[in-house]
Short mmCIF file of C-alpha atoms and ligand atoms in Angstrom, two decimals:
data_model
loop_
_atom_site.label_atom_id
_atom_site.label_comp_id
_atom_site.label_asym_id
_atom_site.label_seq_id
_atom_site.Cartn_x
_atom_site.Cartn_y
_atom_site.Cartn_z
CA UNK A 1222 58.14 -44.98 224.35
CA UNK A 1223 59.77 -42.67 226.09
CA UNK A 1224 58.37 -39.55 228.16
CA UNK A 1225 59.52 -36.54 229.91
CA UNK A 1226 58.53 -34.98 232.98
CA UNK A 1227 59.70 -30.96 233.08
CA UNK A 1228 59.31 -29.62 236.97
CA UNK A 1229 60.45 -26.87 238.95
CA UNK A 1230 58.61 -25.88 241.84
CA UNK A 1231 56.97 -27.20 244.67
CA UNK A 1232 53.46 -27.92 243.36
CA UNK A 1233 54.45 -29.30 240.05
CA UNK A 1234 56.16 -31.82 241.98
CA UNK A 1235 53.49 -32.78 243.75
CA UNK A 1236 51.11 -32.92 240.94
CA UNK A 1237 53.46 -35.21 239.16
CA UNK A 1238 54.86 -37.60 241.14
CA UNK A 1239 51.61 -39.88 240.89
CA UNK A 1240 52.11 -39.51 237.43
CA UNK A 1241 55.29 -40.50 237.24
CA UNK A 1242 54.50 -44.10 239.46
CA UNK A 1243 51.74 -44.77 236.74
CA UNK A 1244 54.46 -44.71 234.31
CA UNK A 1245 56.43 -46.93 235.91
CA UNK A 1246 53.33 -49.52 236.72
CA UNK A 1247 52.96 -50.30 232.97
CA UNK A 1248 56.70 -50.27 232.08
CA UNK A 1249 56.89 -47.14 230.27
CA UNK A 1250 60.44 -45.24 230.69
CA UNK A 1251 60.16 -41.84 232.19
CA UNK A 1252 62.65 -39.27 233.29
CA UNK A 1253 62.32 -36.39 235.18
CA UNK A 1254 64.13 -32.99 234.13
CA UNK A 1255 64.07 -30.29 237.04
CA UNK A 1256 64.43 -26.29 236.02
CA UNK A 1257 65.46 -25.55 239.45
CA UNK A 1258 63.11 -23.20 239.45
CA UNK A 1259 62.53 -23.62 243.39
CA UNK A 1260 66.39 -24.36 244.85
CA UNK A 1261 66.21 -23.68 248.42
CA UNK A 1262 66.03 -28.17 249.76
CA UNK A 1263 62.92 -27.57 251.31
CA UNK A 1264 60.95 -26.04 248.39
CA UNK A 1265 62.40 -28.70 246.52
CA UNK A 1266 63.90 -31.60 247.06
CA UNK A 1267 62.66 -32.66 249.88
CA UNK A 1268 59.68 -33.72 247.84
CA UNK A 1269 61.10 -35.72 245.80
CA UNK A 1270 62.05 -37.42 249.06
CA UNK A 1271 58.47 -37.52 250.00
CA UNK A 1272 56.78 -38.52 247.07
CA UNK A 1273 59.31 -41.19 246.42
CA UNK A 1274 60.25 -39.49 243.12
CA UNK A 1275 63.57 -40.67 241.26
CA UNK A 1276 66.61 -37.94 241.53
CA UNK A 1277 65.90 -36.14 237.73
CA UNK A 1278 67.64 -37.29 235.13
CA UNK A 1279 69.03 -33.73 234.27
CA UNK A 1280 68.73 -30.69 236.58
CA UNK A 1281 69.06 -27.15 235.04
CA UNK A 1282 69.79 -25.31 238.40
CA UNK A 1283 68.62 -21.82 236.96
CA UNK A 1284 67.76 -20.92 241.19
CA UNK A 1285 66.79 -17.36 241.51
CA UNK A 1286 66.64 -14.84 238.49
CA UNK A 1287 64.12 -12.05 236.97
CA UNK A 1288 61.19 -14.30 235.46
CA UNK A 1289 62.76 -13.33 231.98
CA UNK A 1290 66.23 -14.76 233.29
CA UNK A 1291 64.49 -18.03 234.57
CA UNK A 1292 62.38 -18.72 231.67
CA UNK A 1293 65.18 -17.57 229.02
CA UNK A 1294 67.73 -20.06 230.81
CA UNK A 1295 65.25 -23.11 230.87
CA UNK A 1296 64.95 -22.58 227.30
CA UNK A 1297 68.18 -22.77 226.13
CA UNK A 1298 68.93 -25.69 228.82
CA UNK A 1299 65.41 -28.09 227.60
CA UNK A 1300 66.67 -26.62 223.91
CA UNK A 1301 70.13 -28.63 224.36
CA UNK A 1302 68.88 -31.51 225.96
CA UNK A 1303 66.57 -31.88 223.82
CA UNK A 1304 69.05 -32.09 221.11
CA UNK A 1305 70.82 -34.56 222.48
CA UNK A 1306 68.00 -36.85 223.21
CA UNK A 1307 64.44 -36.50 222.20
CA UNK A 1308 61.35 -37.69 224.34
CA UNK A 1309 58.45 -38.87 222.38
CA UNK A 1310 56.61 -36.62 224.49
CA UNK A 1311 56.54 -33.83 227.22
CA UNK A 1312 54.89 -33.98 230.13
CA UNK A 1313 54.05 -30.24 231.69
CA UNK A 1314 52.55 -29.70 234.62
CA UNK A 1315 50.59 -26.72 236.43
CA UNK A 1316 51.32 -22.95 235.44
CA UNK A 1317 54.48 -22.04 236.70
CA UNK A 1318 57.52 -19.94 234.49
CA UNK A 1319 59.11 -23.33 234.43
CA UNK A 1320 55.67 -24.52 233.03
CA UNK A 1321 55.38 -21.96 230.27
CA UNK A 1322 59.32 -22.00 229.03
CA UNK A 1323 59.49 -26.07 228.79
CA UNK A 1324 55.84 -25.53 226.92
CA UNK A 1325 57.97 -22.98 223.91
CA UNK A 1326 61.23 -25.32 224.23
CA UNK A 1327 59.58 -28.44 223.41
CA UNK A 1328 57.36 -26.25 220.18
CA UNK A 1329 61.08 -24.92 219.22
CA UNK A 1330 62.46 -28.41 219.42
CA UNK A 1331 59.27 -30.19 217.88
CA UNK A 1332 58.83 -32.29 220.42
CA UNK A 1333 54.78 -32.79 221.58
CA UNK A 1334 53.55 -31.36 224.61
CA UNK A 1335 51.05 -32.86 227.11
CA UNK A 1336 49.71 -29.93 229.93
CA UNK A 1337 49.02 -31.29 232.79
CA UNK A 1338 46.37 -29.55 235.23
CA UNK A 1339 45.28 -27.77 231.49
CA UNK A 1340 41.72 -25.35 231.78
CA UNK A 1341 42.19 -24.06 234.70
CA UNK A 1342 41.17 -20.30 234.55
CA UNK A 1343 41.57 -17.46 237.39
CA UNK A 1344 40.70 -14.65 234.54
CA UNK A 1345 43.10 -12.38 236.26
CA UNK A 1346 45.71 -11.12 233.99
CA UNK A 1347 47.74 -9.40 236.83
CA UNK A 1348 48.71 -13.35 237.80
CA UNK A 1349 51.79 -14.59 235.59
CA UNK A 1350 50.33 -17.94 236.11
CA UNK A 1351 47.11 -16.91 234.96
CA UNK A 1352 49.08 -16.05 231.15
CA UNK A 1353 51.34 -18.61 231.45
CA UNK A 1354 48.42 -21.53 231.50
CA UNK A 1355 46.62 -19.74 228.59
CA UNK A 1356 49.96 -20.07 226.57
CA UNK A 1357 50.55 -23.26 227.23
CA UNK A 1358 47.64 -24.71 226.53
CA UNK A 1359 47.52 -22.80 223.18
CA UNK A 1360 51.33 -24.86 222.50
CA UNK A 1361 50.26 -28.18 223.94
CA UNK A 1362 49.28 -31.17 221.81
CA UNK A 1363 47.47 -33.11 224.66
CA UNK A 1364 45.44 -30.94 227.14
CA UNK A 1365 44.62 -32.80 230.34
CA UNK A 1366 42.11 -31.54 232.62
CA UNK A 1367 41.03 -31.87 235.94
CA UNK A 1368 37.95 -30.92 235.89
CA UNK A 1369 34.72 -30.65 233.17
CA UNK A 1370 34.75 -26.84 233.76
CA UNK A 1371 38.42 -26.71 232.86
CA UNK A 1372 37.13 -28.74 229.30
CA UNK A 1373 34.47 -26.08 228.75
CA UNK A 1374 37.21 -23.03 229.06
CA UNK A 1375 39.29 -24.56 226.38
CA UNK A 1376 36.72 -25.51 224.09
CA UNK A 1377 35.47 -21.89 225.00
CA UNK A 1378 38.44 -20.40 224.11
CA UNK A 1379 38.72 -22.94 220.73
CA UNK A 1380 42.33 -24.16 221.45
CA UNK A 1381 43.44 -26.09 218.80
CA UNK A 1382 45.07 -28.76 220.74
CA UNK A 1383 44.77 -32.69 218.87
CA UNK A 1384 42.91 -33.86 222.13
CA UNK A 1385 40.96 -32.82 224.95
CA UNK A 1386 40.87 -34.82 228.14
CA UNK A 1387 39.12 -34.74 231.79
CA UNK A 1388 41.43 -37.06 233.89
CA UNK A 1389 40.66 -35.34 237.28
CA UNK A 1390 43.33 -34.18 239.73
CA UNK A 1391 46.24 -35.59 239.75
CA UNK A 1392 47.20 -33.79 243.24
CA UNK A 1393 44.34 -35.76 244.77
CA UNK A 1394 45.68 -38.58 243.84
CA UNK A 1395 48.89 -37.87 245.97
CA UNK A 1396 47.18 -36.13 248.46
CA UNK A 1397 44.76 -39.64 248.90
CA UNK A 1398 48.20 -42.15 249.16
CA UNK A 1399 49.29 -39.90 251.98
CA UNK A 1400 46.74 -38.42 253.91
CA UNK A 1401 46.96 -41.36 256.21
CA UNK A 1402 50.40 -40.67 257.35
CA UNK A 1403 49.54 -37.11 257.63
CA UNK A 1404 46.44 -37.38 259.74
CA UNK A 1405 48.67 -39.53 261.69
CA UNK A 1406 51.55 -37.31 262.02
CA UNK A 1407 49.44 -34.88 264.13
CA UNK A 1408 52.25 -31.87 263.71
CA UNK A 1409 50.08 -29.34 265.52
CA UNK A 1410 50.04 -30.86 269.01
CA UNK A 1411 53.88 -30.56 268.84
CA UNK A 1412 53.11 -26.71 268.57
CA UNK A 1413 51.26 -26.74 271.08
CA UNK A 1414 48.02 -26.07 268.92
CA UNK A 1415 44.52 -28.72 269.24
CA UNK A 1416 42.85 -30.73 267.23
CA UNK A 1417 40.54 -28.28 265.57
CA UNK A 1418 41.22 -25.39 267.63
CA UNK A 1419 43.89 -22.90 265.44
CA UNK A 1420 43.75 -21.86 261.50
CA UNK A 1421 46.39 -22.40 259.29
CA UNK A 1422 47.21 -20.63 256.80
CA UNK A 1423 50.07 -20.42 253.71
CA UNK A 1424 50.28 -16.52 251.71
CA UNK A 1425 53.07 -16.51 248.41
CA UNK A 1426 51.47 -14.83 245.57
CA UNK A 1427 52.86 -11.53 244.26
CA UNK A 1428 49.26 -9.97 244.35
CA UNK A 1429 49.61 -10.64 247.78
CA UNK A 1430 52.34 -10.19 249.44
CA UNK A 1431 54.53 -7.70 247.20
CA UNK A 1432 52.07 -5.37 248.57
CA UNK A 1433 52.87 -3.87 251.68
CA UNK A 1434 49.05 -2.65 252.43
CA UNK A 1435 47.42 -6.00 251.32
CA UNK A 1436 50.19 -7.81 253.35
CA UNK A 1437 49.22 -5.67 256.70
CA UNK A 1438 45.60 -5.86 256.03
CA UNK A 1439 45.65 -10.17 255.83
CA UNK A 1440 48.34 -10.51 258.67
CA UNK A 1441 45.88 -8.05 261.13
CA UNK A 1442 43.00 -9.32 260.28
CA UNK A 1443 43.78 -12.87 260.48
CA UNK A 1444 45.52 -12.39 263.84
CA UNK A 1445 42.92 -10.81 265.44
CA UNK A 1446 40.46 -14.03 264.86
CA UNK A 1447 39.50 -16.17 267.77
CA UNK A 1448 41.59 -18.89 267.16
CA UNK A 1449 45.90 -18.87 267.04
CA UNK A 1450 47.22 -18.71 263.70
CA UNK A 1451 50.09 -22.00 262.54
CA UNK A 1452 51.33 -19.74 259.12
CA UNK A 1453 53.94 -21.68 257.11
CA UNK A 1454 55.94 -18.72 255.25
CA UNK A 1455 57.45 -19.29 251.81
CA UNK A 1456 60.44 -17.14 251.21
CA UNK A 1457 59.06 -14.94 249.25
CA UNK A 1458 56.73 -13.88 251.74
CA UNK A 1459 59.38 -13.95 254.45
CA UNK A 1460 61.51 -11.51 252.09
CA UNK A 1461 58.82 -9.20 251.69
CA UNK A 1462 57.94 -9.36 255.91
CA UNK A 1463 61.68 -8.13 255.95
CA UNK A 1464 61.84 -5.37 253.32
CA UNK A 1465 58.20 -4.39 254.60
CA UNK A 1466 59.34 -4.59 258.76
CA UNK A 1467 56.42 -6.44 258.69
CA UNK A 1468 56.20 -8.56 262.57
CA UNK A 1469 53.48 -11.04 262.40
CA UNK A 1470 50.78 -10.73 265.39
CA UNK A 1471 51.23 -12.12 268.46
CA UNK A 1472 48.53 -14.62 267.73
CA UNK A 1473 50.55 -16.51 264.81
CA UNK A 1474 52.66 -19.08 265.09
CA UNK A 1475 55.44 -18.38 262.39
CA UNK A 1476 56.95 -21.84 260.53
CA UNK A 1477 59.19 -22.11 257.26
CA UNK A 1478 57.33 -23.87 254.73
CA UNK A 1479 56.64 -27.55 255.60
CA UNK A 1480 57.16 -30.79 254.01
CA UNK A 1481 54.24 -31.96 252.14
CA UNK A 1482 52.61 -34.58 254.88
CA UNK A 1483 52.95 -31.95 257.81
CA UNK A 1484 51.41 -29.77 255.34
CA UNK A 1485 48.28 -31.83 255.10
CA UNK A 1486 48.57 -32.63 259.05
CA UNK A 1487 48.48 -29.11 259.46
CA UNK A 1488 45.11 -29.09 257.13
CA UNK A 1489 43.71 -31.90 258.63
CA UNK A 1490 43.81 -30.69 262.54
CA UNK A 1491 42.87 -27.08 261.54
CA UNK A 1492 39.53 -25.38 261.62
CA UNK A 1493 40.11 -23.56 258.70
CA UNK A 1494 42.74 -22.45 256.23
CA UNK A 1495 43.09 -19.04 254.79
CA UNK A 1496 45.13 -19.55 251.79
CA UNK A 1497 46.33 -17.64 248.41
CA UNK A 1498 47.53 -21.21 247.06
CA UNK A 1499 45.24 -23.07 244.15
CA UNK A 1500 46.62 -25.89 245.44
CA UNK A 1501 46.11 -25.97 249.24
CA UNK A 1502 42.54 -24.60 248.40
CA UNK A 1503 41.83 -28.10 246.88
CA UNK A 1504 43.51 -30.00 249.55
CA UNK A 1505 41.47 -28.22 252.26
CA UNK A 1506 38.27 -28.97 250.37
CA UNK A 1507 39.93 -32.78 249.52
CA UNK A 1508 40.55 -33.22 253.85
CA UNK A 1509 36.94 -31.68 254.27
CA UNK A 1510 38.14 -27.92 255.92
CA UNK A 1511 36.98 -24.49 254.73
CA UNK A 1512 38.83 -22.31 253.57
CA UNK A 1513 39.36 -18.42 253.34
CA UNK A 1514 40.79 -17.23 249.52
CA UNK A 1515 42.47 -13.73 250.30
CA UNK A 1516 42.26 -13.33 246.50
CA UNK A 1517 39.30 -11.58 244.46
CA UNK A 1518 39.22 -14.64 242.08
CA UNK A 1519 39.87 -18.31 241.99
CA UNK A 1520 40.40 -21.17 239.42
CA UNK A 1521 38.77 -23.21 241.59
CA UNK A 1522 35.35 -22.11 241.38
CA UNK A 1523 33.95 -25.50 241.77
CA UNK A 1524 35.50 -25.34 245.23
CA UNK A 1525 33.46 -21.82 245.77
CA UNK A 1526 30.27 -23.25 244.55
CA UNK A 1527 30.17 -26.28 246.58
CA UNK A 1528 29.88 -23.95 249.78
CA UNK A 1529 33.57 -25.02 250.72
CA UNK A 1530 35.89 -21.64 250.08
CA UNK A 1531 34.92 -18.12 250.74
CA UNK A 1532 36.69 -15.41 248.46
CA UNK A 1533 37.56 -12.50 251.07
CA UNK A 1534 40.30 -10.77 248.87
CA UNK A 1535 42.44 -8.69 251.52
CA UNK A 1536 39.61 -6.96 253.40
CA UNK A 1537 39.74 -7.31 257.15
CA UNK A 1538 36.23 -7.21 257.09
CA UNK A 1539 35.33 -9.50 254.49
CA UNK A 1540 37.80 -11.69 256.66
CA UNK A 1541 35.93 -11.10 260.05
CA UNK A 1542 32.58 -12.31 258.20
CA UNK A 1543 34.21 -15.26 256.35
CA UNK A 1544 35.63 -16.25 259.39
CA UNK A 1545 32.24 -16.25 260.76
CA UNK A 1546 30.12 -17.44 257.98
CA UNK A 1547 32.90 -20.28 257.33
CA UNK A 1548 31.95 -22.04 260.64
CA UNK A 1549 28.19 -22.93 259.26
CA UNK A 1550 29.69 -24.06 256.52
CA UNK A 1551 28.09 -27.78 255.89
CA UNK A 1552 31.18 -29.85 255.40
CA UNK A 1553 29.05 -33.22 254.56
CA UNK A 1554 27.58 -31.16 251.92
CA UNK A 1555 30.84 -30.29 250.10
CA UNK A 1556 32.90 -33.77 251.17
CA UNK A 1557 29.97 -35.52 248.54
CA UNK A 1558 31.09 -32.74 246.01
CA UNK A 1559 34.52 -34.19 245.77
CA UNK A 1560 33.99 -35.92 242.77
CA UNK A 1561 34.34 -32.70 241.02
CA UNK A 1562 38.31 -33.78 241.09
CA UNK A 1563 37.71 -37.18 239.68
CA UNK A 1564 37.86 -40.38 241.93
CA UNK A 1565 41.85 -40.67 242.45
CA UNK A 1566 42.85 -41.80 239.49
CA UNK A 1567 43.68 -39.27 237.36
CA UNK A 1568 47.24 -41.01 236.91
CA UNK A 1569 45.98 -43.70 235.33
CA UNK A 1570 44.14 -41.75 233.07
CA UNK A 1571 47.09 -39.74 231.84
CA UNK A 1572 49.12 -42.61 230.77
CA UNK A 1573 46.06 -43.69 228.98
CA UNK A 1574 45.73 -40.44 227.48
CA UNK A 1575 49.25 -40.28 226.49
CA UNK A 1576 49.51 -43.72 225.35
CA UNK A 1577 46.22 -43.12 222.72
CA UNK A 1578 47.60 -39.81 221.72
CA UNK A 1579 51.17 -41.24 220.59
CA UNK A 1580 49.52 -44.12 218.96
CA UNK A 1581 47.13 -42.13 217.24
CA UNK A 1582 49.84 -39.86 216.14
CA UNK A 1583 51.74 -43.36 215.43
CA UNK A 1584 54.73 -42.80 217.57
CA UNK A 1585 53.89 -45.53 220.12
C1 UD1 B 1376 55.92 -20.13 242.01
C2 UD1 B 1376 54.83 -20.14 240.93
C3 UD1 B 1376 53.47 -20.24 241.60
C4 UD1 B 1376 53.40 -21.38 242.58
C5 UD1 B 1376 54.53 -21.23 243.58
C6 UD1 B 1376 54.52 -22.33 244.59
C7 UD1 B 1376 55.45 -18.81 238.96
C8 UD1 B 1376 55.11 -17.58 238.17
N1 UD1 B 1376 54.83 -18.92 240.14
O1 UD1 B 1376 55.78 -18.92 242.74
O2 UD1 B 1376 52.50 -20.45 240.60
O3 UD1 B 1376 52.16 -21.34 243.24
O4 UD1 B 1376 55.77 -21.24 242.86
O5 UD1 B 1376 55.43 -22.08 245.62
O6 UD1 B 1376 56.20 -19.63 238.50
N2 UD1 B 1376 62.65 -18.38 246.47
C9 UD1 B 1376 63.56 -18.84 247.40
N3 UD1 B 1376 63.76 -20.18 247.48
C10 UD1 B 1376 63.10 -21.07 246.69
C11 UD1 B 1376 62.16 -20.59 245.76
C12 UD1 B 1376 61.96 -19.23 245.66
O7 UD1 B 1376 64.17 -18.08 248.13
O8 UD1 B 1376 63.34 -22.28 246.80
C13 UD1 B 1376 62.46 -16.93 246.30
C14 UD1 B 1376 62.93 -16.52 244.90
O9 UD1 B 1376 64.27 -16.14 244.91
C15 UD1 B 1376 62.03 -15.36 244.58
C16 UD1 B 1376 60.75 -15.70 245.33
O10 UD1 B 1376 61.06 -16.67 246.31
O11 UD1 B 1376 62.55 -14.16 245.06
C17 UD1 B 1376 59.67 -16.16 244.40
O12 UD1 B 1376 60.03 -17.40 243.78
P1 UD1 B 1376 59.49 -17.78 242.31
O13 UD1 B 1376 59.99 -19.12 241.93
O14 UD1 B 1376 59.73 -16.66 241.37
O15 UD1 B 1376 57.94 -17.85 242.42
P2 UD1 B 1376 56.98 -18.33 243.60
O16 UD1 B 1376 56.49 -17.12 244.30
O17 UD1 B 1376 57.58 -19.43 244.42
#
């Protein structure tokens, strides 16, 4: 047997190197193909590092491009690899353009698809990601879920996929093998920041930050809270704080985006996060932190409901109140709701997966 990994950005990384180790545990060949979609090392690369992934086995280097340009490019390049060799199965993970164009090269090519972190539903239609995991899961062959609520919006939406599967999150499964090193690498006290005693807090998405007023309303609002801000800026954001002459507050300590364990250092020794991210949302609620969603919607609601994350869109006051109403929050309450996510070993339970899928479709 032999299966493919297709990644691209940050967080599909990190949902599939765990994935990828399970693979290797029971002897099953597995490359990794990387779009390139992310280029810059430290958006990258410097995961693999981390995670103790393999360098990819082919890497398309499409780097920056209109979404049309990026997705028309990793096409083609999955198309000719493809060609050349062909994987008895696809691996996709998350929702990303990378996501969405290996999902129509492998239907072009005939090769079956497997989406990883399938179900998950914001209902927002501005968010590419939010069409790009309904397509997807429409062309995959395997859906793998994190969650039961992410079972009941396929089988709501009556995909037609050959199986249906709730392995829990395979991000907790990474973020559980390295939390100890994180909590341990205590990267706040080298910013001069305490144990408890700042908020971090990550913004990328386009609803977010492409907007100039949304932008100014999150950056006042959050630096006028009690506490200093640690904010880790992806380059999107810091291109639009540039265009925009946007100068973050006085009160924020500005950072390029972090490797993943000082990410989850950062997490651990905060407060509280304020986040646009799906995934940092989970790996606040995973390391037992509130969290602030300056979004109007989440595809996390189980996150929500367990008392953990507050949605505050891009008020300031809706941020002032969250802010408040965030530090009653009951954190033993939600750290018993963690099971939502599965018990850490949602790796194991996509090799399973794929291994009954390929023999029931007699190709193991
Ligand atoms: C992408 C995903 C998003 C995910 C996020 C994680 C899509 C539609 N969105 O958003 O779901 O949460 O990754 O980070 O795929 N850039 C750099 N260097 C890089 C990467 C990007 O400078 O290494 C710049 C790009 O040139 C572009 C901007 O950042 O101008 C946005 O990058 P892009 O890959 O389009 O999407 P993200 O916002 O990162």
């Amino acid at each position: 047997m032999k299966v493919s990994m297709i990644l691209g950005t940050r967080p599909q990384i990190i949902k599939s190197a765990p994935v990828y180790a399970a693979f290797r545990r029971r002897g099953v060949e597995c490359e990794i193909v990387n779009t390139g979609q992310h280029y810059d090392y430290e958006m990258n690369r410097q995961f693999f590092t981390e995670l103790e992934l393999p360098d990819p086995a082919a890497d398309l280097n499409v780097g920056a491009g209109t979404p049309s340009q990026q997705v028309s490019d990793i096409i083609a390049g999955l198309g000719e690899l493809f060609e050349k060799a062909r994987p008895e199965i696809v691996i996709v993970p998350g929702d990303t353009n990378s996501a969405l164009a290996a999902g129509i090269a492998c239907v072009k090519s005939g090769v079956p698809v497997a989406h990883l972190e399938s179900g998950c539903r914001s209902g927002d239609f501005r968010m590419a990601e939010e069409v790009n995991r309904r397509l997807l899961d429409h062309m995959s062959h395997l859906l793998l879920c994190p969650t039961s609520r992410c079972v009941a919006n396929v089988e709501r939406e009556r995909v037609l996929a050959d199986s249906i599967v709730n392995v829990g999150d395979t991000m907790y499964d990474s973020l559980l093998k390295l939390a100890p090193r994180a909590k341990a690498s205590d990267p706040a006290t080298g910013l001069g920041l305490s144990h408890e005693g700042y908020v971090f807090m990550t913004l990328h998405r386009a609803e977010t930050v492409d907007d100039p007023a949304a932008l100014r309303r999150v950056l006042g609002a959050s630096g006028n809270l009690p506490l200093p801000v640690a904010f880790s800026v992806h380059p999107r954001t810091r291109a639009r704080l540039k265009e925009f002459g946007i100068v973050p507050h006085p009160n924020m300590k500005v950072m390029d985006p972090l490797p993943y364990i000082e990410t989850l250092g950062m997490v651990s020794g905060s407060r509280l996060v304020i986040t646009d991210s799906g995934g940092l949302q989970k790996e606040a609620f995973w390391l037992g932190k509130p969290s602030l969603i300056t979004r109007e919607t989440t595809e996390w609601g189980e996150i929500v409901g367990a008392g953990a994350a507050i949605l505050v869109g891009t008020d300031p006051k809706k941020i002032e109140r969250g802010y408040a109403k965030s530090q009653k929050v009951d954190v033993a309450r939600f750290r018993s709701a963690k099971r939502i996510f599965g018990s850490g070993n949602a790796s194991e339970k996509v090799v399973d997966s794929v291994e009954g899928y390929l023999r029931k479709a007699g190709r193991g």
